[in-house]
PDB file of C-alpha atoms and ligand atoms in Angstrom:
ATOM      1  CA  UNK A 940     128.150  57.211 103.774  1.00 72.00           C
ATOM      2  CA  UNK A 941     125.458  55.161 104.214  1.00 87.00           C
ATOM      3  CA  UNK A 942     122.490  55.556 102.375  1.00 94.00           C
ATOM      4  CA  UNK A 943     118.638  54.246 102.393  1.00 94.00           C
ATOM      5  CA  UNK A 944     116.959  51.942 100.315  1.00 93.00           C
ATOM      6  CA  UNK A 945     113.711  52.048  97.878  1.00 91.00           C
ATOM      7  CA  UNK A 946     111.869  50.381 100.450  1.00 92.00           C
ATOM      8  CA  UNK A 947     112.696  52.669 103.436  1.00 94.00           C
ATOM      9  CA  UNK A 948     112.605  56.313 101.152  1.00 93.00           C
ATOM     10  CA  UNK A 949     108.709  54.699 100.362  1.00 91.00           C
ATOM     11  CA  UNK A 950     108.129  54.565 103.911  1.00 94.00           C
ATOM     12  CA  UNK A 951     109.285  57.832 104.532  1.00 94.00           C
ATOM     13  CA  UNK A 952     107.402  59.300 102.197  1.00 91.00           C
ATOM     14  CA  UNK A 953     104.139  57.716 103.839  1.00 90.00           C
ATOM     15  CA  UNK A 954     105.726  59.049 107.120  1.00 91.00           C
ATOM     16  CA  UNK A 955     105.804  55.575 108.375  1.00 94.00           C
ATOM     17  CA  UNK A 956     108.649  55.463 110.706  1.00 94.00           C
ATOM     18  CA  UNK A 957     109.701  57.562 113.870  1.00 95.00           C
ATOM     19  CA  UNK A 958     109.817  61.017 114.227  1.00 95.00           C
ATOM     20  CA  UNK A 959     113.807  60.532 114.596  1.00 96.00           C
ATOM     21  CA  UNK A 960     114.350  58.216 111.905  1.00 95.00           C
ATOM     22  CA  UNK A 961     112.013  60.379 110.019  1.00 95.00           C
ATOM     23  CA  UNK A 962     114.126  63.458 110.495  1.00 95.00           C
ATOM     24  CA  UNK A 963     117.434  61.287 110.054  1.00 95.00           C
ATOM     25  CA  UNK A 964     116.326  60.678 106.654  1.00 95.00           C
ATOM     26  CA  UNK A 965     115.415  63.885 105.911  1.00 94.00           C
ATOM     27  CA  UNK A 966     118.751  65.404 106.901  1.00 94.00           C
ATOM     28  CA  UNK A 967     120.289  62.816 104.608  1.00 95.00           C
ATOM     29  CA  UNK A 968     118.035  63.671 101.753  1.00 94.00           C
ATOM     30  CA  UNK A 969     119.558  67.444 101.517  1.00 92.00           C
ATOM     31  CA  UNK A 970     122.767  66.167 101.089  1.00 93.00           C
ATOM     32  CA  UNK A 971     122.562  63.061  99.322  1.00 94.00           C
ATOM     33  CA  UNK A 972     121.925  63.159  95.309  1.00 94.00           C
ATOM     34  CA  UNK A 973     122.374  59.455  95.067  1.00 94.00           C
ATOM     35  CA  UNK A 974     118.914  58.994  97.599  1.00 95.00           C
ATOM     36  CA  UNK A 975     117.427  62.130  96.155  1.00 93.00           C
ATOM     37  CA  UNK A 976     117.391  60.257  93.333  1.00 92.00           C
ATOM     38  CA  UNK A 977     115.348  56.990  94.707  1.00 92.00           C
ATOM     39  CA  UNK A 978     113.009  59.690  96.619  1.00 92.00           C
ATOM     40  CA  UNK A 979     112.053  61.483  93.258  1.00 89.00           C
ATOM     41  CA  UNK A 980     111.200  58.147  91.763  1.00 89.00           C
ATOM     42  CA  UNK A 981     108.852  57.532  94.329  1.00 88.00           C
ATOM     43  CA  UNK A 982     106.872  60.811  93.223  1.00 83.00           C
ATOM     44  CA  UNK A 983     104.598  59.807  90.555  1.00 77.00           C
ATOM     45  CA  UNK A 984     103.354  61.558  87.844  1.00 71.00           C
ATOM     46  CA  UNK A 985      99.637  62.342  88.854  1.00 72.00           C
ATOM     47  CA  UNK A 986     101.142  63.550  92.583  1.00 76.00           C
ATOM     48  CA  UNK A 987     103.198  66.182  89.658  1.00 73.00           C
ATOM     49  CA  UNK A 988      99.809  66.975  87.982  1.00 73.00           C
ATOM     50  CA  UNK A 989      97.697  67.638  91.000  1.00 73.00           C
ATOM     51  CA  UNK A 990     101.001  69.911  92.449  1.00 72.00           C
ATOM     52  CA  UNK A 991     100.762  71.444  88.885  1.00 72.00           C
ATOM     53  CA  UNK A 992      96.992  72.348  89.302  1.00 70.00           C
ATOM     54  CA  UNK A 993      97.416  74.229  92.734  1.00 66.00           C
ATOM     55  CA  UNK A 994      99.638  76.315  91.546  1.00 67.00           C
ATOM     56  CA  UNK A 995      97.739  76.942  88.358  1.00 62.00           C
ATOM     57  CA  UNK A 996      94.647  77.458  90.410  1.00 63.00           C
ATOM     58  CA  UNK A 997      96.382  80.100  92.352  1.00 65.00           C
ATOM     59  CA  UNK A 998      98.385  81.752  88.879  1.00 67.00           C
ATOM     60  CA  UNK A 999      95.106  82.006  86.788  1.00 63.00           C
ATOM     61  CA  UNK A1000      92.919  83.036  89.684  1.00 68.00           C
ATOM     62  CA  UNK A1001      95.256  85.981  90.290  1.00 70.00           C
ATOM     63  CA  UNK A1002      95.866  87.132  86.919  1.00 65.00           C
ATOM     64  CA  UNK A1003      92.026  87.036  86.431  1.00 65.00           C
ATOM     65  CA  UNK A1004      91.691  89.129  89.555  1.00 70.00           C
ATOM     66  CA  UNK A1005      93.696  92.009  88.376  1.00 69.00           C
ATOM     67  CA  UNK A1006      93.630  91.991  84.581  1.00 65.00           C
ATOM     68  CA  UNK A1007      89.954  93.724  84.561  1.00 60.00           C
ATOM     69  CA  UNK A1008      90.901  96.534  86.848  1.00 61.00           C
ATOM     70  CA  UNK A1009      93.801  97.402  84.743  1.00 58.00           C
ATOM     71  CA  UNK A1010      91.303  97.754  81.767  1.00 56.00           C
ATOM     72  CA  UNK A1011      88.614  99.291  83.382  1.00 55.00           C
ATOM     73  CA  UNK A1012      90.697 102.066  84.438  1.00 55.00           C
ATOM     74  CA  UNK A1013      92.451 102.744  81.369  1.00 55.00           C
ATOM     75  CA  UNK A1014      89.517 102.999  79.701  1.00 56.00           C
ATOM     76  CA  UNK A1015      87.947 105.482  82.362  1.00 56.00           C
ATOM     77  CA  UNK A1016      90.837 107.468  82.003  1.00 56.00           C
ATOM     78  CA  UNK A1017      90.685 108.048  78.189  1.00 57.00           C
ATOM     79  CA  UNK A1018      86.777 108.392  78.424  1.00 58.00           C
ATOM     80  CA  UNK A1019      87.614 111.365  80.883  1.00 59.00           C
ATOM     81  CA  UNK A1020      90.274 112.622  79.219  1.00 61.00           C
ATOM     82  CA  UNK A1021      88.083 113.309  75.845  1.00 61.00           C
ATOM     83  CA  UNK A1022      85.124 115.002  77.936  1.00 60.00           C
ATOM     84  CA  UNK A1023      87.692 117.444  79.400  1.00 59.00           C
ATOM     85  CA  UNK A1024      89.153 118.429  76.317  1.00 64.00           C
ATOM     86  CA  UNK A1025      85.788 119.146  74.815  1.00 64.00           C
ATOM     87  CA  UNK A1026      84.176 121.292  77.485  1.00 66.00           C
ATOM     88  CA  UNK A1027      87.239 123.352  78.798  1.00 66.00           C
ATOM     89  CA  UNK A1028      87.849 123.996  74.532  1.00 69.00           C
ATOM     90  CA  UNK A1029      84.171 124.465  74.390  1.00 66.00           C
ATOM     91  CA  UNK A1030      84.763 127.432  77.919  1.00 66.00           C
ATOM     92  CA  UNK A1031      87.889 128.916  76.678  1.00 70.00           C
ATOM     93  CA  UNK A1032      86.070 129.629  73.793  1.00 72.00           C
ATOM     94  CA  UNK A1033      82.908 131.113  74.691  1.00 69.00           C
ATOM     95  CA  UNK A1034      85.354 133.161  77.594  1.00 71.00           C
ATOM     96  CA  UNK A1035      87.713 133.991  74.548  1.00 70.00           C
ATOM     97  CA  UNK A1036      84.932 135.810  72.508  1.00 67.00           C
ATOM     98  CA  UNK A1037      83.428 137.515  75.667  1.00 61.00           C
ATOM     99  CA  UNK A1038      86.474 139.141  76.471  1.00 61.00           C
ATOM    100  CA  UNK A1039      87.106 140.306  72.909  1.00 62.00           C
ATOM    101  CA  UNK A1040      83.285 141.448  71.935  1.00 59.00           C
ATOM    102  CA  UNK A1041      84.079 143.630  75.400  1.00 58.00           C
ATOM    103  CA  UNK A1042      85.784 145.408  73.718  1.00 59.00           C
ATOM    104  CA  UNK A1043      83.635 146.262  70.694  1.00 61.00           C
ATOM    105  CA  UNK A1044      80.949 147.656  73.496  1.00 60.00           C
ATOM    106  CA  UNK A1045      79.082 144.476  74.142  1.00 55.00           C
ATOM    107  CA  UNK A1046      80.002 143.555  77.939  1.00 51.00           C
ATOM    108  CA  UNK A1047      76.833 144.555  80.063  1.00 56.00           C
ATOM    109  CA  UNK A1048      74.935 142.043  77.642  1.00 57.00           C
ATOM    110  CA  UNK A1049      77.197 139.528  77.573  1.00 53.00           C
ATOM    111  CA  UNK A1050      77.955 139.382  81.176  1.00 58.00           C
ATOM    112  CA  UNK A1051      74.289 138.450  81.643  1.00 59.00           C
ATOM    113  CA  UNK A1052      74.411 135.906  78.724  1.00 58.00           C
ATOM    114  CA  UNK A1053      77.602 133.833  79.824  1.00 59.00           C
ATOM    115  CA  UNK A1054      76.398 132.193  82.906  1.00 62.00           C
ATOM    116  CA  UNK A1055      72.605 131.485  81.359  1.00 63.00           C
ATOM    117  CA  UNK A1056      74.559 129.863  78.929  1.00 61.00           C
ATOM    118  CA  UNK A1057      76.850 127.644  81.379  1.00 61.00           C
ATOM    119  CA  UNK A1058      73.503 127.098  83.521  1.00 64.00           C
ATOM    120  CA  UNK A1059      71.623 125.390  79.962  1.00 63.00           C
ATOM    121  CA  UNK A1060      74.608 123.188  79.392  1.00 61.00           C
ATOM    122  CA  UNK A1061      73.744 119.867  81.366  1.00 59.00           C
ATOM    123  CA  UNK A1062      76.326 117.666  82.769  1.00 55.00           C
ATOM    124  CA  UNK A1063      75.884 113.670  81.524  1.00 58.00           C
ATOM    125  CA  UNK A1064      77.714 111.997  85.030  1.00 56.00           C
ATOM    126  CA  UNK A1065      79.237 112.729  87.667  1.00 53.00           C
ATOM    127  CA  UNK A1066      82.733 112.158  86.544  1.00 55.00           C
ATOM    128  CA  UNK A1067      82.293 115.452  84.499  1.00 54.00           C
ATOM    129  CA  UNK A1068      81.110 117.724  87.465  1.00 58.00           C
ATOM    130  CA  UNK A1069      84.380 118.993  88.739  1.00 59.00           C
ATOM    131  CA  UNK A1070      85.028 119.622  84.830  1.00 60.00           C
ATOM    132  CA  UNK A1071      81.707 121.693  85.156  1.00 61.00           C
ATOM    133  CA  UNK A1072      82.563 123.447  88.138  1.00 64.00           C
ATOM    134  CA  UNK A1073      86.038 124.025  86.978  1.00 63.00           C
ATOM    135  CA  UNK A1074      84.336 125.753  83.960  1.00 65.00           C
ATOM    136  CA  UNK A1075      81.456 127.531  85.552  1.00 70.00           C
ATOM    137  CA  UNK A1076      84.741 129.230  87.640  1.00 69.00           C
ATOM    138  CA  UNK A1077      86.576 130.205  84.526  1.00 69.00           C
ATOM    139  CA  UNK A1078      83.034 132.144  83.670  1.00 70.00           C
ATOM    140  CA  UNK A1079      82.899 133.603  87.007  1.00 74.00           C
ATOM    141  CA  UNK A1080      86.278 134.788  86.548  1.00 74.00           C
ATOM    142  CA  UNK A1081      85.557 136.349  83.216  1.00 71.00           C
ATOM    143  CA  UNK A1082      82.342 138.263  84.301  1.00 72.00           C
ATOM    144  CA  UNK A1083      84.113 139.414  87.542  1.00 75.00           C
ATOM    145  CA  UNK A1084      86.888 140.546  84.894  1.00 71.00           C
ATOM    146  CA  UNK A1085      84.047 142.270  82.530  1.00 72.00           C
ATOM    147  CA  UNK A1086      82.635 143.375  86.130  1.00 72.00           C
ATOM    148  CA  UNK A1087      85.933 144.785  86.506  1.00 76.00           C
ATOM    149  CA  UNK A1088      86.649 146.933  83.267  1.00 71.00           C
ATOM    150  CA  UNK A1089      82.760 148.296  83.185  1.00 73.00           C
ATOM    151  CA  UNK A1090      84.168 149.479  86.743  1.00 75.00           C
ATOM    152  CA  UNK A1091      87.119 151.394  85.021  1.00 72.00           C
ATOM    153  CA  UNK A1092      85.423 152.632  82.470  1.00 72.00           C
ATOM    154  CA  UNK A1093      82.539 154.188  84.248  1.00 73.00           C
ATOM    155  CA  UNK A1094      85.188 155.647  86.532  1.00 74.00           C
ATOM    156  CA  UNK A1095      86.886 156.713  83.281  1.00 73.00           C
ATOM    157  CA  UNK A1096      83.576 158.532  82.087  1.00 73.00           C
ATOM    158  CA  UNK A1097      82.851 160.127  85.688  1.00 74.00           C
ATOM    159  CA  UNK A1098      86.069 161.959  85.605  1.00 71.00           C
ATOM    160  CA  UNK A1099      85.765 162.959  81.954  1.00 72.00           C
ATOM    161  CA  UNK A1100      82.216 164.506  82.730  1.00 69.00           C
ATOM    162  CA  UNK A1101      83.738 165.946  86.495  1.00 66.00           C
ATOM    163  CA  UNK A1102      86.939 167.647  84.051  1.00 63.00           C
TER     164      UNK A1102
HETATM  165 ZN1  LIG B1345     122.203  58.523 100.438  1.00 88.39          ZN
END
């Protein structure tokens, strides 16, 4: 096999020679260690560093692009989290005693206090208003269900009184 000197890989490398001697010697390259060899010598150490640095560049740039959003919307997602569990506890709760002081003979009362209530309680961003809504339905649903006994009962009264 015949292989290329110092002087002739250096001019390859500064692409001074003919497109076909050019590709010649690049066809030889892939195959030949021994020349590989003489090539990589010919690569010099700041060519290395300011390779290096583009791809650094590129690496940091990237990572810095999409570290932030990852933390941003972790922390969203906790912040939400904690807002939700206060206020739908907070609804079951105030739904929980309506439906049980109902039936100690309270409903017509409290079905006009519950939504006031709800109404008073303001919402601090928008992230929380389907949370509101959400809990301004479970109140709906509860006076619709107080609605909905006060129904029965009166019809339970009317045919006591019509007996
Ligand atoms: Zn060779």
């Amino acid at each position: 096999m015949k292989h290329y000197d110092y002087i002739e890989w250096l001019l390859y490398k500064n692409k001074m020679l003919t497109k076909e001697k050019l590709d010649e010697m690049e066809q030889h390259l892939f195959n030949c260690d021994t020349c590989m060899e003489i090539f990589l010598t010919l690569i010099d150490e700041e060519e290395v560093r300011s390779a290096g640095k583009f791809v650094t560049n590129n690496f940091t740039s990237n990572v810095i692009e999409k570290m932030p959003k990852l933390k941003i919307v972790k922390h969203k997602k906790k912040q939400k989290k904690k807002i939700f569990n206060y206020q739908f506890g907070y609804y079951v709760a105030v739904a929980s005693v309506t439906i049980i002081l109902t039936f100690g003979g309270f409903y017509t009362d409290l079905v006009d206090i519950v939504p006031k209530l709800s109404a008073s309680i303001k919402v601090p961003n928008k992230s929380t208003n389907i949370i509101a809504n959400f809990s301004d339905s479970i109140v709906d649903s509860t006076s619709s269900f107080l609605f909905s006994i006060e129904n029965i009962d009166r019809n339970k009264r009317r045919k006591n009184i019509e007996r």
